[in-house]
Amino acid sequence: MTEEQRQQYYSEVIPAKRLAVFEAATQGRALDPEEELMQELFCRRHGNVRREKYDKYLQVMFDFMGLSRQKPFLQRAALSKVRKDYEILGFALAQESGGDGMEVLRSEIRNAADRYFNTCRDSDYAKVLGLVKASKAQKMARIREDAAHLISGYKKSCGLDRLPEGSGELAAWSSVFSDAVQASFDAFEKDFMQENGVQEY
């Protein structure tokens, strides 16, 4: 797969279109190890691509946000579910492939985050949050809060919030997920503010 094809694959957020890009790029030959991992993560995430809204990564992300918002005494029950969910993201599988595997996983998580933040552009997002009459700046502030909860919930699900900041384990796990989500949010924030003329919020 060329770099251009790889960028196209990860910039597309519609599963069927992503699959078409992958199949066109790998048609008629054996997959290399990186492409095999890309295929495995895609299948873990989407399953039957004919169900366009089926996305296990997004389901896990919503679990993470919900966990972050819960009161501490309610988090224990939620943790048991989230810890099972987070295996879906494929960290163990990516680790087996070394540094390249983690970069593939980072790209897949970034794509999932891009898909989530793209939904925040819709008017339905404001209706769900009761922000129909809210300003663009208020809406952007709420989306930023979602991003913060997404990262916080992930760290709690793995117990990373209780590790020292300089811990090797924290760096290894947190950088892949948190950096991907943060990069996605930063790109979304820049575009949203430019598109809507928001200076600050």
PDB file of C-alpha atoms in Angstrom:
ATOM      1  CA  MET A   1       0.000   0.000   0.000  1.00  0.00           C
ATOM      2  CA  THR A   2       1.417   3.376  -0.974  1.00  0.00           C
ATOM      3  CA  GLU A   3       1.528   6.305   1.444  1.00  0.00           C
ATOM      4  CA  GLU A   4      -1.152   8.063  -0.606  1.00  0.00           C
ATOM      5  CA  GLN A   5      -3.432   5.028  -0.369  1.00  0.00           C
ATOM      6  CA  ARG A   6      -2.757   4.751   3.355  1.00  0.00           C
ATOM      7  CA  GLN A   7      -3.696   8.387   3.898  1.00  0.00           C
ATOM      8  CA  GLN A   8      -6.870   7.921   1.880  1.00  0.00           C
ATOM      9  CA  TYR A   9      -7.759   4.833   3.914  1.00  0.00           C
ATOM     10  CA  TYR A  10      -7.394   6.592   7.255  1.00  0.00           C
ATOM     11  CA  SER A  11      -8.979   9.880   6.177  1.00  0.00           C
ATOM     12  CA  GLU A  12     -12.200   8.157   5.093  1.00  0.00           C
ATOM     13  CA  VAL A  13     -14.688   7.616   7.929  1.00  0.00           C
ATOM     14  CA  ILE A  14     -17.362   5.581   6.109  1.00  0.00           C
ATOM     15  CA  PRO A  15     -16.573   1.859   6.638  1.00  0.00           C
ATOM     16  CA  ALA A  16     -17.652   0.618   3.196  1.00  0.00           C
ATOM     17  CA  LYS A  17     -15.564   3.279   1.473  1.00  0.00           C
ATOM     18  CA  ARG A  18     -12.554   2.455   3.637  1.00  0.00           C
ATOM     19  CA  LEU A  19     -12.908  -1.206   2.761  1.00  0.00           C
ATOM     20  CA  ALA A  20     -13.060  -0.352  -0.943  1.00  0.00           C
ATOM     21  CA  VAL A  21      -9.831   1.653  -0.658  1.00  0.00           C
ATOM     22  CA  PHE A  22      -8.102  -1.218   1.153  1.00  0.00           C
ATOM     23  CA  GLU A  23      -9.242  -3.860  -1.323  1.00  0.00           C
ATOM     24  CA  ALA A  24      -8.214  -1.762  -4.328  1.00  0.00           C
ATOM     25  CA  ALA A  25      -4.768  -1.166  -2.810  1.00  0.00           C
ATOM     26  CA  THR A  26      -4.120  -4.844  -2.010  1.00  0.00           C
ATOM     27  CA  GLN A  27      -5.939  -6.620  -4.825  1.00  0.00           C
ATOM     28  CA  GLY A  28      -4.195  -9.576  -6.432  1.00  0.00           C
ATOM     29  CA  ARG A  29      -1.365 -10.005  -3.927  1.00  0.00           C
ATOM     30  CA  ALA A  30      -0.612 -11.264  -0.445  1.00  0.00           C
ATOM     31  CA  LEU A  31      -0.914  -8.795   2.419  1.00  0.00           C
ATOM     32  CA  ASP A  32       2.239  -7.628   4.171  1.00  0.00           C
ATOM     33  CA  PRO A  33       2.307  -7.771   8.026  1.00  0.00           C
ATOM     34  CA  GLU A  34       1.181  -4.145   8.408  1.00  0.00           C
ATOM     35  CA  GLU A  35      -1.745  -4.670   6.048  1.00  0.00           C
ATOM     36  CA  GLU A  36      -2.735  -7.834   7.886  1.00  0.00           C
ATOM     37  CA  LEU A  37      -2.937  -5.853  11.122  1.00  0.00           C
ATOM     38  CA  MET A  38      -4.902  -3.080   9.388  1.00  0.00           C
ATOM     39  CA  GLN A  39      -7.371  -5.686   8.159  1.00  0.00           C
ATOM     40  CA  GLU A  40      -7.666  -7.343  11.579  1.00  0.00           C
ATOM     41  CA  LEU A  41      -8.338  -4.041  13.362  1.00  0.00           C
ATOM     42  CA  PHE A  42     -10.914  -3.057  10.745  1.00  0.00           C
ATOM     43  CA  CYS A  43     -12.744  -6.380  11.220  1.00  0.00           C
ATOM     44  CA  ARG A  44     -12.618  -6.069  15.016  1.00  0.00           C
ATOM     45  CA  ARG A  45     -14.073  -2.598  14.758  1.00  0.00           C
ATOM     46  CA  HIS A  46     -16.753  -2.891  12.079  1.00  0.00           C
ATOM     47  CA  GLY A  47     -17.710  -6.538  11.699  1.00  0.00           C
ATOM     48  CA  ASN A  48     -20.383  -6.523   9.018  1.00  0.00           C
ATOM     49  CA  VAL A  49     -19.681  -3.341   7.041  1.00  0.00           C
ATOM     50  CA  ARG A  50     -23.170  -3.400   5.575  1.00  0.00           C
ATOM     51  CA  ARG A  51     -24.307  -2.052   8.934  1.00  0.00           C
ATOM     52  CA  GLU A  52     -22.875   1.434   8.479  1.00  0.00           C
ATOM     53  CA  LYS A  53     -23.509   2.547  12.067  1.00  0.00           C
ATOM     54  CA  TYR A  54     -21.862  -0.526  13.608  1.00  0.00           C
ATOM     55  CA  ASP A  55     -18.567   0.627  15.120  1.00  0.00           C
ATOM     56  CA  LYS A  56     -17.205  -1.123  18.218  1.00  0.00           C
ATOM     57  CA  TYR A  57     -14.504   1.510  18.676  1.00  0.00           C
ATOM     58  CA  LEU A  58     -17.151   4.216  19.018  1.00  0.00           C
ATOM     59  CA  GLN A  59     -19.084   2.034  21.476  1.00  0.00           C
ATOM     60  CA  VAL A  60     -15.963   1.726  23.614  1.00  0.00           C
ATOM     61  CA  MET A  61     -15.337   5.475  23.381  1.00  0.00           C
ATOM     62  CA  PHE A  62     -18.843   6.190  24.669  1.00  0.00           C
ATOM     63  CA  ASP A  63     -18.161   3.777  27.537  1.00  0.00           C
ATOM     64  CA  PHE A  64     -14.982   5.710  28.366  1.00  0.00           C
ATOM     65  CA  MET A  65     -16.826   9.058  28.389  1.00  0.00           C
ATOM     66  CA  GLY A  66     -19.565   7.621  30.582  1.00  0.00           C
ATOM     67  CA  LEU A  67     -17.019   6.233  33.024  1.00  0.00           C
ATOM     68  CA  SER A  68     -15.263   9.581  33.329  1.00  0.00           C
ATOM     69  CA  ARG A  69     -18.542  11.328  34.179  1.00  0.00           C
ATOM     70  CA  GLN A  70     -19.596   8.870  36.889  1.00  0.00           C
ATOM     71  CA  LYS A  71     -19.224   9.463  40.586  1.00  0.00           C
ATOM     72  CA  PRO A  72     -16.230   7.602  42.067  1.00  0.00           C
ATOM     73  CA  PHE A  73     -18.379   5.203  44.079  1.00  0.00           C
ATOM     74  CA  LEU A  74     -20.223   4.132  40.898  1.00  0.00           C
ATOM     75  CA  GLN A  75     -17.138   3.601  38.767  1.00  0.00           C
ATOM     76  CA  ARG A  76     -16.219   0.111  40.015  1.00  0.00           C
ATOM     77  CA  ALA A  77     -19.160  -1.576  38.279  1.00  0.00           C
ATOM     78  CA  ALA A  78     -18.543   0.333  35.069  1.00  0.00           C
ATOM     79  CA  LEU A  79     -14.857  -0.569  35.099  1.00  0.00           C
ATOM     80  CA  SER A  80     -15.565  -4.277  34.791  1.00  0.00           C
ATOM     81  CA  LYS A  81     -17.424  -3.677  31.521  1.00  0.00           C
ATOM     82  CA  VAL A  82     -14.970  -1.149  30.129  1.00  0.00           C
ATOM     83  CA  ARG A  83     -11.937  -3.341  30.830  1.00  0.00           C
ATOM     84  CA  LYS A  84     -13.521  -6.031  28.682  1.00  0.00           C
ATOM     85  CA  ASP A  85     -14.420  -3.475  26.030  1.00  0.00           C
ATOM     86  CA  TYR A  86     -10.974  -1.975  25.758  1.00  0.00           C
ATOM     87  CA  GLU A  87      -9.511  -5.283  24.588  1.00  0.00           C
ATOM     88  CA  ILE A  88     -11.557  -4.716  21.438  1.00  0.00           C
ATOM     89  CA  LEU A  89      -9.239  -1.849  20.551  1.00  0.00           C
ATOM     90  CA  GLY A  90      -6.481  -4.377  19.904  1.00  0.00           C
ATOM     91  CA  PHE A  91      -3.620  -3.184  22.120  1.00  0.00           C
ATOM     92  CA  ALA A  92      -2.279  -6.703  22.712  1.00  0.00           C
ATOM     93  CA  LEU A  93      -2.469  -7.478  19.010  1.00  0.00           C
ATOM     94  CA  ALA A  94      -0.653  -4.268  18.107  1.00  0.00           C
ATOM     95  CA  GLN A  95       2.029  -4.856  20.742  1.00  0.00           C
ATOM     96  CA  GLU A  96       2.875  -8.182  19.154  1.00  0.00           C
ATOM     97  CA  SER A  97       3.792  -6.270  15.991  1.00  0.00           C
ATOM     98  CA  GLY A  98       6.099  -3.842  17.808  1.00  0.00           C
ATOM     99  CA  GLY A  99       6.376  -0.121  17.088  1.00  0.00           C
ATOM    100  CA  ASP A 100       4.823  -0.390  13.637  1.00  0.00           C
ATOM    101  CA  GLY A 101       1.849  -2.187  15.146  1.00  0.00           C
ATOM    102  CA  MET A 102       1.254   0.609  17.643  1.00  0.00           C
ATOM    103  CA  GLU A 103       1.346   3.181  14.843  1.00  0.00           C
ATOM    104  CA  VAL A 104      -1.277   1.199  12.927  1.00  0.00           C
ATOM    105  CA  LEU A 105      -3.439   1.096  16.060  1.00  0.00           C
ATOM    106  CA  ARG A 106      -2.922   4.819  16.643  1.00  0.00           C
ATOM    107  CA  SER A 107      -4.116   5.524  13.095  1.00  0.00           C
ATOM    108  CA  GLU A 108      -7.213   3.357  13.563  1.00  0.00           C
ATOM    109  CA  ILE A 109      -8.109   5.070  16.841  1.00  0.00           C
ATOM    110  CA  ARG A 110      -7.538   8.459  15.202  1.00  0.00           C
ATOM    111  CA  ASN A 111      -9.945   7.461  12.435  1.00  0.00           C
ATOM    112  CA  ALA A 112     -12.566   6.455  15.018  1.00  0.00           C
ATOM    113  CA  ALA A 113     -12.128   9.752  16.839  1.00  0.00           C
ATOM    114  CA  ASP A 114     -12.429  11.624  13.537  1.00  0.00           C
ATOM    115  CA  ARG A 115     -15.689   9.818  12.900  1.00  0.00           C
ATOM    116  CA  TYR A 116     -17.004  10.769  16.334  1.00  0.00           C
ATOM    117  CA  PHE A 117     -16.048  14.442  16.119  1.00  0.00           C
ATOM    118  CA  ASN A 118     -17.501  14.670  12.605  1.00  0.00           C
ATOM    119  CA  THR A 119     -20.887  13.731  14.081  1.00  0.00           C
ATOM    120  CA  CYS A 120     -20.574  16.757  16.364  1.00  0.00           C
ATOM    121  CA  ARG A 121     -21.028  18.991  13.321  1.00  0.00           C
ATOM    122  CA  ASP A 122     -24.620  17.771  12.923  1.00  0.00           C
ATOM    123  CA  SER A 123     -27.581  19.637  14.336  1.00  0.00           C
ATOM    124  CA  ASP A 124     -28.679  16.380  16.005  1.00  0.00           C
ATOM    125  CA  TYR A 125     -25.660  16.606  18.308  1.00  0.00           C
ATOM    126  CA  ALA A 126     -26.954  19.926  19.662  1.00  0.00           C
ATOM    127  CA  LYS A 127     -30.472  18.527  20.087  1.00  0.00           C
ATOM    128  CA  VAL A 128     -29.219  15.565  22.112  1.00  0.00           C
ATOM    129  CA  LEU A 129     -27.318  17.899  24.409  1.00  0.00           C
ATOM    130  CA  GLY A 130     -30.135  20.424  24.691  1.00  0.00           C
ATOM    131  CA  LEU A 131     -27.952  23.022  22.967  1.00  0.00           C
ATOM    132  CA  VAL A 132     -30.279  23.957  20.096  1.00  0.00           C
ATOM    133  CA  LYS A 133     -30.199  27.622  21.095  1.00  0.00           C
ATOM    134  CA  ALA A 134     -26.588  27.570  22.186  1.00  0.00           C
ATOM    135  CA  SER A 135     -23.944  29.608  20.449  1.00  0.00           C
ATOM    136  CA  LYS A 136     -21.257  27.995  18.320  1.00  0.00           C
ATOM    137  CA  ALA A 137     -18.762  28.824  21.074  1.00  0.00           C
ATOM    138  CA  GLN A 138     -20.896  27.030  23.689  1.00  0.00           C
ATOM    139  CA  LYS A 139     -21.203  24.013  21.422  1.00  0.00           C
ATOM    140  CA  MET A 140     -17.432  23.951  20.896  1.00  0.00           C
ATOM    141  CA  ALA A 141     -16.878  24.129  24.655  1.00  0.00           C
ATOM    142  CA  ARG A 142     -19.106  21.072  25.139  1.00  0.00           C
ATOM    143  CA  ILE A 143     -17.260  19.125  22.447  1.00  0.00           C
ATOM    144  CA  ARG A 144     -13.963  19.958  24.139  1.00  0.00           C
ATOM    145  CA  GLU A 145     -15.417  18.624  27.388  1.00  0.00           C
ATOM    146  CA  ASP A 146     -16.347  15.389  25.595  1.00  0.00           C
ATOM    147  CA  ALA A 147     -12.756  15.017  24.376  1.00  0.00           C
ATOM    148  CA  ALA A 148     -11.422  15.517  27.901  1.00  0.00           C
ATOM    149  CA  HIS A 149     -13.834  12.923  29.316  1.00  0.00           C
ATOM    150  CA  LEU A 150     -12.917  10.503  26.556  1.00  0.00           C
ATOM    151  CA  ILE A 151      -9.247  10.608  27.511  1.00  0.00           C
ATOM    152  CA  SER A 152      -9.964  10.642  31.255  1.00  0.00           C
ATOM    153  CA  GLY A 153     -12.335   7.683  31.002  1.00  0.00           C
ATOM    154  CA  TYR A 154      -9.789   5.694  29.046  1.00  0.00           C
ATOM    155  CA  LYS A 155      -7.089   6.243  31.668  1.00  0.00           C
ATOM    156  CA  LYS A 156      -9.463   5.182  34.437  1.00  0.00           C
ATOM    157  CA  SER A 157     -10.484   2.056  32.547  1.00  0.00           C
ATOM    158  CA  CYS A 158      -6.859   0.911  32.416  1.00  0.00           C
ATOM    159  CA  GLY A 159      -5.931   2.136  35.893  1.00  0.00           C
ATOM    160  CA  LEU A 160      -3.538   4.618  34.261  1.00  0.00           C
ATOM    161  CA  ASP A 161      -4.863   7.528  36.304  1.00  0.00           C
ATOM    162  CA  ARG A 162      -3.261   5.925  39.389  1.00  0.00           C
ATOM    163  CA  LEU A 163       0.226   5.529  37.878  1.00  0.00           C
ATOM    164  CA  PRO A 164       3.007   8.132  38.162  1.00  0.00           C
ATOM    165  CA  GLU A 165       2.987  10.501  35.178  1.00  0.00           C
ATOM    166  CA  GLY A 166       6.460   9.374  34.113  1.00  0.00           C
ATOM    167  CA  SER A 167       5.631   5.679  34.275  1.00  0.00           C
ATOM    168  CA  GLY A 168       6.729   3.602  31.303  1.00  0.00           C
ATOM    169  CA  GLU A 169       3.428   1.740  31.318  1.00  0.00           C
ATOM    170  CA  LEU A 170       1.484   5.006  31.296  1.00  0.00           C
ATOM    171  CA  ALA A 171       3.531   6.312  28.396  1.00  0.00           C
ATOM    172  CA  ALA A 172       3.156   3.099  26.388  1.00  0.00           C
ATOM    173  CA  TRP A 173      -0.625   2.797  26.678  1.00  0.00           C
ATOM    174  CA  SER A 174      -1.753   6.362  27.096  1.00  0.00           C
ATOM    175  CA  SER A 175       0.220   7.885  24.248  1.00  0.00           C
ATOM    176  CA  VAL A 176      -1.410   5.662  21.631  1.00  0.00           C
ATOM    177  CA  PHE A 177      -5.016   6.343  22.612  1.00  0.00           C
ATOM    178  CA  SER A 178      -4.786   9.810  24.130  1.00  0.00           C
ATOM    179  CA  ASP A 179      -2.523  11.259  21.445  1.00  0.00           C
ATOM    180  CA  ALA A 180      -4.785   9.933  18.686  1.00  0.00           C
ATOM    181  CA  VAL A 181      -7.897  11.429  20.279  1.00  0.00           C
ATOM    182  CA  GLN A 182      -6.153  14.728  21.032  1.00  0.00           C
ATOM    183  CA  ALA A 183      -4.832  15.038  17.471  1.00  0.00           C
ATOM    184  CA  SER A 184      -8.304  14.363  16.105  1.00  0.00           C
ATOM    185  CA  PHE A 185      -9.887  16.949  18.399  1.00  0.00           C
ATOM    186  CA  ASP A 186      -7.236  19.573  17.602  1.00  0.00           C
ATOM    187  CA  ALA A 187      -7.870  19.194  13.858  1.00  0.00           C
ATOM    188  CA  PHE A 188     -11.649  19.297  14.390  1.00  0.00           C
ATOM    189  CA  GLU A 189     -11.420  22.355  16.664  1.00  0.00           C
ATOM    190  CA  LYS A 190      -9.352  24.299  14.128  1.00  0.00           C
ATOM    191  CA  ASP A 191     -11.760  23.519  11.274  1.00  0.00           C
ATOM    192  CA  PHE A 192     -14.874  24.163  13.374  1.00  0.00           C
ATOM    193  CA  MET A 193     -13.664  27.545  14.576  1.00  0.00           C
ATOM    194  CA  GLN A 194     -12.675  28.629  11.076  1.00  0.00           C
ATOM    195  CA  GLU A 195     -15.928  27.421   9.532  1.00  0.00           C
ATOM    196  CA  ASN A 196     -18.104  29.127  12.168  1.00  0.00           C
ATOM    197  CA  GLY A 197     -16.073  32.242  12.849  1.00  0.00           C
ATOM    198  CA  VAL A 198     -15.501  31.324  16.498  1.00  0.00           C
ATOM    199  CA  GLN A 199     -12.570  33.241  17.965  1.00  0.00           C
ATOM    200  CA  GLU A 200     -12.587  31.798  21.473  1.00  0.00           C
ATOM    201  CA  TYR A 201     -14.799  29.841  23.829  1.00  0.00           C
TER     202      TYR A 201
END
